[in-house]
Amino acid sequence: MNRPELIRTPTGKPLAEVTMAAVVAGDLTNEDLRISAETLQLQGEISDAAGRPQLANNMRRAAEMTAIPDAEVLEIYNALRPRASSRERLDAIADRLESHYSAPVNAALVREAAQVYAARNLLAREED
């Protein structure tokens, strides 16, 4: 699919307005240079249509993550390291992703990690 008219910045500007001239003129902000959740969702649909379901799921997770502050993304990333978190902490993160950020795909990933870590003895111990 080659439809650049469907792509917009998070502030709503069409892709055609993201030019070097607009940068020099000061017409773009940092937010205009970030990818939007809608663009990532479109990339997920394209990946699904191309028979690449894992890439499509990655795009859906990325789309959800655009609503999560960068500092919290980093905190979640660190919590997902082996032996860094208890099952309770990972469950709380998943619950927050779902309830606060409407991010069920990311919540499912955290829950899956918690299950795998439990099975492989990679959860933090209570005394840690």
PDB file of C-alpha atoms in Angstrom:
ATOM      1  CA  MET A   1       0.000   0.000   0.000  1.00  0.00           C
ATOM      2  CA  ASN A   2       1.420   3.358  -0.983  1.00  0.00           C
ATOM      3  CA  ARG A   3      -0.956   5.944   0.479  1.00  0.00           C
ATOM      4  CA  PRO A   4       1.048   8.788   2.045  1.00  0.00           C
ATOM      5  CA  GLU A   5      -2.128  10.893   2.287  1.00  0.00           C
ATOM      6  CA  LEU A   6      -3.267   8.574   5.100  1.00  0.00           C
ATOM      7  CA  ILE A   7      -0.224   9.386   7.233  1.00  0.00           C
ATOM      8  CA  ARG A   8      -0.513  12.204   9.765  1.00  0.00           C
ATOM      9  CA  THR A   9       1.653  13.459  12.587  1.00  0.00           C
ATOM     10  CA  PRO A  10       0.399  13.140  16.165  1.00  0.00           C
ATOM     11  CA  THR A  11      -0.719  16.782  15.899  1.00  0.00           C
ATOM     12  CA  GLY A  12      -2.726  16.043  12.751  1.00  0.00           C
ATOM     13  CA  LYS A  13      -0.465  17.492  10.075  1.00  0.00           C
ATOM     14  CA  PRO A  14      -0.388  15.495   6.834  1.00  0.00           C
ATOM     15  CA  LEU A  15       2.907  13.851   5.916  1.00  0.00           C
ATOM     16  CA  ALA A  16       3.241  16.185   2.911  1.00  0.00           C
ATOM     17  CA  GLU A  17       3.677  19.120   5.337  1.00  0.00           C
ATOM     18  CA  VAL A  18       6.663  17.527   7.056  1.00  0.00           C
ATOM     19  CA  THR A  19       9.420  19.134   5.016  1.00  0.00           C
ATOM     20  CA  MET A  20      12.806  20.688   5.649  1.00  0.00           C
ATOM     21  CA  ALA A  21      11.333  24.066   4.697  1.00  0.00           C
ATOM     22  CA  ALA A  22       8.683  23.646   7.421  1.00  0.00           C
ATOM     23  CA  VAL A  23      11.399  22.790   9.947  1.00  0.00           C
ATOM     24  CA  VAL A  24      13.466  25.845   8.981  1.00  0.00           C
ATOM     25  CA  ALA A  25      10.371  28.070   9.129  1.00  0.00           C
ATOM     26  CA  GLY A  26       9.562  26.770  12.594  1.00  0.00           C
ATOM     27  CA  ASP A  27       6.220  25.356  11.465  1.00  0.00           C
ATOM     28  CA  LEU A  28       6.908  21.936  12.997  1.00  0.00           C
ATOM     29  CA  THR A  29       7.285  20.923  16.618  1.00  0.00           C
ATOM     30  CA  ASN A  30       9.016  17.898  18.112  1.00  0.00           C
ATOM     31  CA  GLU A  31       5.583  16.286  18.404  1.00  0.00           C
ATOM     32  CA  ASP A  32       5.161  16.590  14.614  1.00  0.00           C
ATOM     33  CA  LEU A  33       8.268  14.451  14.143  1.00  0.00           C
ATOM     34  CA  ARG A  34       7.003  11.535  16.236  1.00  0.00           C
ATOM     35  CA  ILE A  35       5.090   8.650  14.751  1.00  0.00           C
ATOM     36  CA  SER A  36       1.383   8.530  15.489  1.00  0.00           C
ATOM     37  CA  ALA A  37      -0.558   5.601  16.863  1.00  0.00           C
ATOM     38  CA  GLU A  38      -2.709   5.675  13.723  1.00  0.00           C
ATOM     39  CA  THR A  39       0.335   5.317  11.466  1.00  0.00           C
ATOM     40  CA  LEU A  40       1.572   2.348  13.489  1.00  0.00           C
ATOM     41  CA  GLN A  41      -1.904   0.775  13.318  1.00  0.00           C
ATOM     42  CA  LEU A  42      -1.849   1.169   9.521  1.00  0.00           C
ATOM     43  CA  GLN A  43       1.569  -0.481   9.406  1.00  0.00           C
ATOM     44  CA  GLY A  44       0.126  -3.321  11.477  1.00  0.00           C
ATOM     45  CA  GLU A  45      -2.727  -3.768   9.003  1.00  0.00           C
ATOM     46  CA  ILE A  46      -0.267  -3.827   6.116  1.00  0.00           C
ATOM     47  CA  SER A  47       1.874  -6.397   7.943  1.00  0.00           C
ATOM     48  CA  ASP A  48      -1.199  -8.575   8.555  1.00  0.00           C
ATOM     49  CA  ALA A  49      -2.151  -8.346   4.882  1.00  0.00           C
ATOM     50  CA  ALA A  50       1.400  -9.349   3.920  1.00  0.00           C
ATOM     51  CA  GLY A  51       1.177 -12.445   6.102  1.00  0.00           C
ATOM     52  CA  ARG A  52       3.506 -11.120   8.812  1.00  0.00           C
ATOM     53  CA  PRO A  53       1.442 -11.482  12.011  1.00  0.00           C
ATOM     54  CA  GLN A  54       4.375 -11.077  14.413  1.00  0.00           C
ATOM     55  CA  LEU A  55       5.375  -7.769  12.847  1.00  0.00           C
ATOM     56  CA  ALA A  56       1.714  -6.707  12.894  1.00  0.00           C
ATOM     57  CA  ASN A  57       1.541  -7.457  16.623  1.00  0.00           C
ATOM     58  CA  ASN A  58       4.742  -5.457  17.205  1.00  0.00           C
ATOM     59  CA  MET A  59       3.151  -2.504  15.412  1.00  0.00           C
ATOM     60  CA  ARG A  60       0.014  -2.784  17.567  1.00  0.00           C
ATOM     61  CA  ARG A  61       2.134  -2.789  20.723  1.00  0.00           C
ATOM     62  CA  ALA A  62       4.063   0.230  19.453  1.00  0.00           C
ATOM     63  CA  ALA A  63       0.804   2.051  18.670  1.00  0.00           C
ATOM     64  CA  GLU A  64      -0.382   1.485  22.225  1.00  0.00           C
ATOM     65  CA  MET A  65       2.946   2.670  23.602  1.00  0.00           C
ATOM     66  CA  THR A  66       2.585   6.117  22.025  1.00  0.00           C
ATOM     67  CA  ALA A  67       0.159   6.950  24.863  1.00  0.00           C
ATOM     68  CA  ILE A  68       2.605   5.917  27.600  1.00  0.00           C
ATOM     69  CA  PRO A  69       5.098   8.535  28.863  1.00  0.00           C
ATOM     70  CA  ASP A  70       8.711   7.775  27.955  1.00  0.00           C
ATOM     71  CA  ALA A  71       9.786   7.528  31.608  1.00  0.00           C
ATOM     72  CA  GLU A  72       7.126   4.909  32.271  1.00  0.00           C
ATOM     73  CA  VAL A  73       8.114   2.921  29.173  1.00  0.00           C
ATOM     74  CA  LEU A  74      11.678   2.833  30.512  1.00  0.00           C
ATOM     75  CA  GLU A  75      10.431   1.769  33.953  1.00  0.00           C
ATOM     76  CA  ILE A  76       8.413  -1.083  32.393  1.00  0.00           C
ATOM     77  CA  TYR A  77      11.387  -2.109  30.267  1.00  0.00           C
ATOM     78  CA  ASN A  78      13.564  -2.334  33.376  1.00  0.00           C
ATOM     79  CA  ALA A  79      10.867  -4.232  35.282  1.00  0.00           C
ATOM     80  CA  LEU A  80      10.805  -6.854  32.518  1.00  0.00           C
ATOM     81  CA  ARG A  81      14.447  -7.810  32.985  1.00  0.00           C
ATOM     82  CA  PRO A  82      14.845 -11.329  34.414  1.00  0.00           C
ATOM     83  CA  ARG A  83      14.751 -11.366  38.237  1.00  0.00           C
ATOM     84  CA  ALA A  84      13.938  -7.629  38.362  1.00  0.00           C
ATOM     85  CA  SER A  85      10.274  -8.011  39.369  1.00  0.00           C
ATOM     86  CA  SER A  86       7.955 -10.226  41.312  1.00  0.00           C
ATOM     87  CA  ARG A  87       4.869 -11.773  39.776  1.00  0.00           C
ATOM     88  CA  GLU A  88       2.779  -9.250  41.720  1.00  0.00           C
ATOM     89  CA  ARG A  89       4.696  -6.300  40.276  1.00  0.00           C
ATOM     90  CA  LEU A  90       4.370  -7.591  36.709  1.00  0.00           C
ATOM     91  CA  ASP A  91       0.662  -8.222  37.231  1.00  0.00           C
ATOM     92  CA  ALA A  92       0.266  -4.668  38.560  1.00  0.00           C
ATOM     93  CA  ILE A  93       2.082  -3.271  35.515  1.00  0.00           C
ATOM     94  CA  ALA A  94      -0.182  -5.273  33.185  1.00  0.00           C
ATOM     95  CA  ASP A  95      -3.274  -4.077  35.035  1.00  0.00           C
ATOM     96  CA  ARG A  96      -2.102  -0.452  34.773  1.00  0.00           C
ATOM     97  CA  LEU A  97      -1.366  -0.814  31.065  1.00  0.00           C
ATOM     98  CA  GLU A  98      -4.878  -2.088  30.511  1.00  0.00           C
ATOM     99  CA  SER A  99      -6.817   0.221  32.805  1.00  0.00           C
ATOM    100  CA  HIS A 100      -4.867   3.481  32.571  1.00  0.00           C
ATOM    101  CA  TYR A 101      -3.495   3.388  29.024  1.00  0.00           C
ATOM    102  CA  SER A 102      -5.979   1.109  27.212  1.00  0.00           C
ATOM    103  CA  ALA A 103      -3.035  -1.038  26.130  1.00  0.00           C
ATOM    104  CA  PRO A 104      -4.306  -4.638  26.174  1.00  0.00           C
ATOM    105  CA  VAL A 105      -1.702  -5.949  23.717  1.00  0.00           C
ATOM    106  CA  ASN A 106       1.135  -4.673  25.909  1.00  0.00           C
ATOM    107  CA  ALA A 107      -0.615  -5.932  29.033  1.00  0.00           C
ATOM    108  CA  ALA A 108      -0.826  -9.399  27.483  1.00  0.00           C
ATOM    109  CA  LEU A 109       2.917  -9.294  26.723  1.00  0.00           C
ATOM    110  CA  VAL A 110       3.737  -8.432  30.351  1.00  0.00           C
ATOM    111  CA  ARG A 111       1.455 -11.210  31.612  1.00  0.00           C
ATOM    112  CA  GLU A 112       3.085 -13.661  29.220  1.00  0.00           C
ATOM    113  CA  ALA A 113       6.523 -12.608  30.467  1.00  0.00           C
ATOM    114  CA  ALA A 114       5.364 -13.155  34.051  1.00  0.00           C
ATOM    115  CA  GLN A 115       4.216 -16.685  33.182  1.00  0.00           C
ATOM    116  CA  VAL A 116       7.462 -17.527  31.385  1.00  0.00           C
ATOM    117  CA  TYR A 117       9.582 -16.044  34.193  1.00  0.00           C
ATOM    118  CA  ALA A 118       7.614 -18.057  36.757  1.00  0.00           C
ATOM    119  CA  ALA A 119       8.107 -21.280  34.786  1.00  0.00           C
ATOM    120  CA  ARG A 120      11.848 -20.604  34.403  1.00  0.00           C
ATOM    121  CA  ASN A 121      12.403 -19.328  37.956  1.00  0.00           C
ATOM    122  CA  LEU A 122      13.287 -15.833  36.698  1.00  0.00           C
ATOM    123  CA  LEU A 123      10.998 -13.791  38.962  1.00  0.00           C
ATOM    124  CA  ALA A 124      12.463 -11.655  41.744  1.00  0.00           C
ATOM    125  CA  ARG A 125      12.372 -13.392  45.101  1.00  0.00           C
ATOM    126  CA  GLU A 126      10.343 -11.775  47.868  1.00  0.00           C
ATOM    127  CA  GLU A 127      13.485 -10.965  49.858  1.00  0.00           C
ATOM    128  CA  ASP A 128      15.093  -9.221  46.808  1.00  0.00           C
TER     129      ASP A 128
END
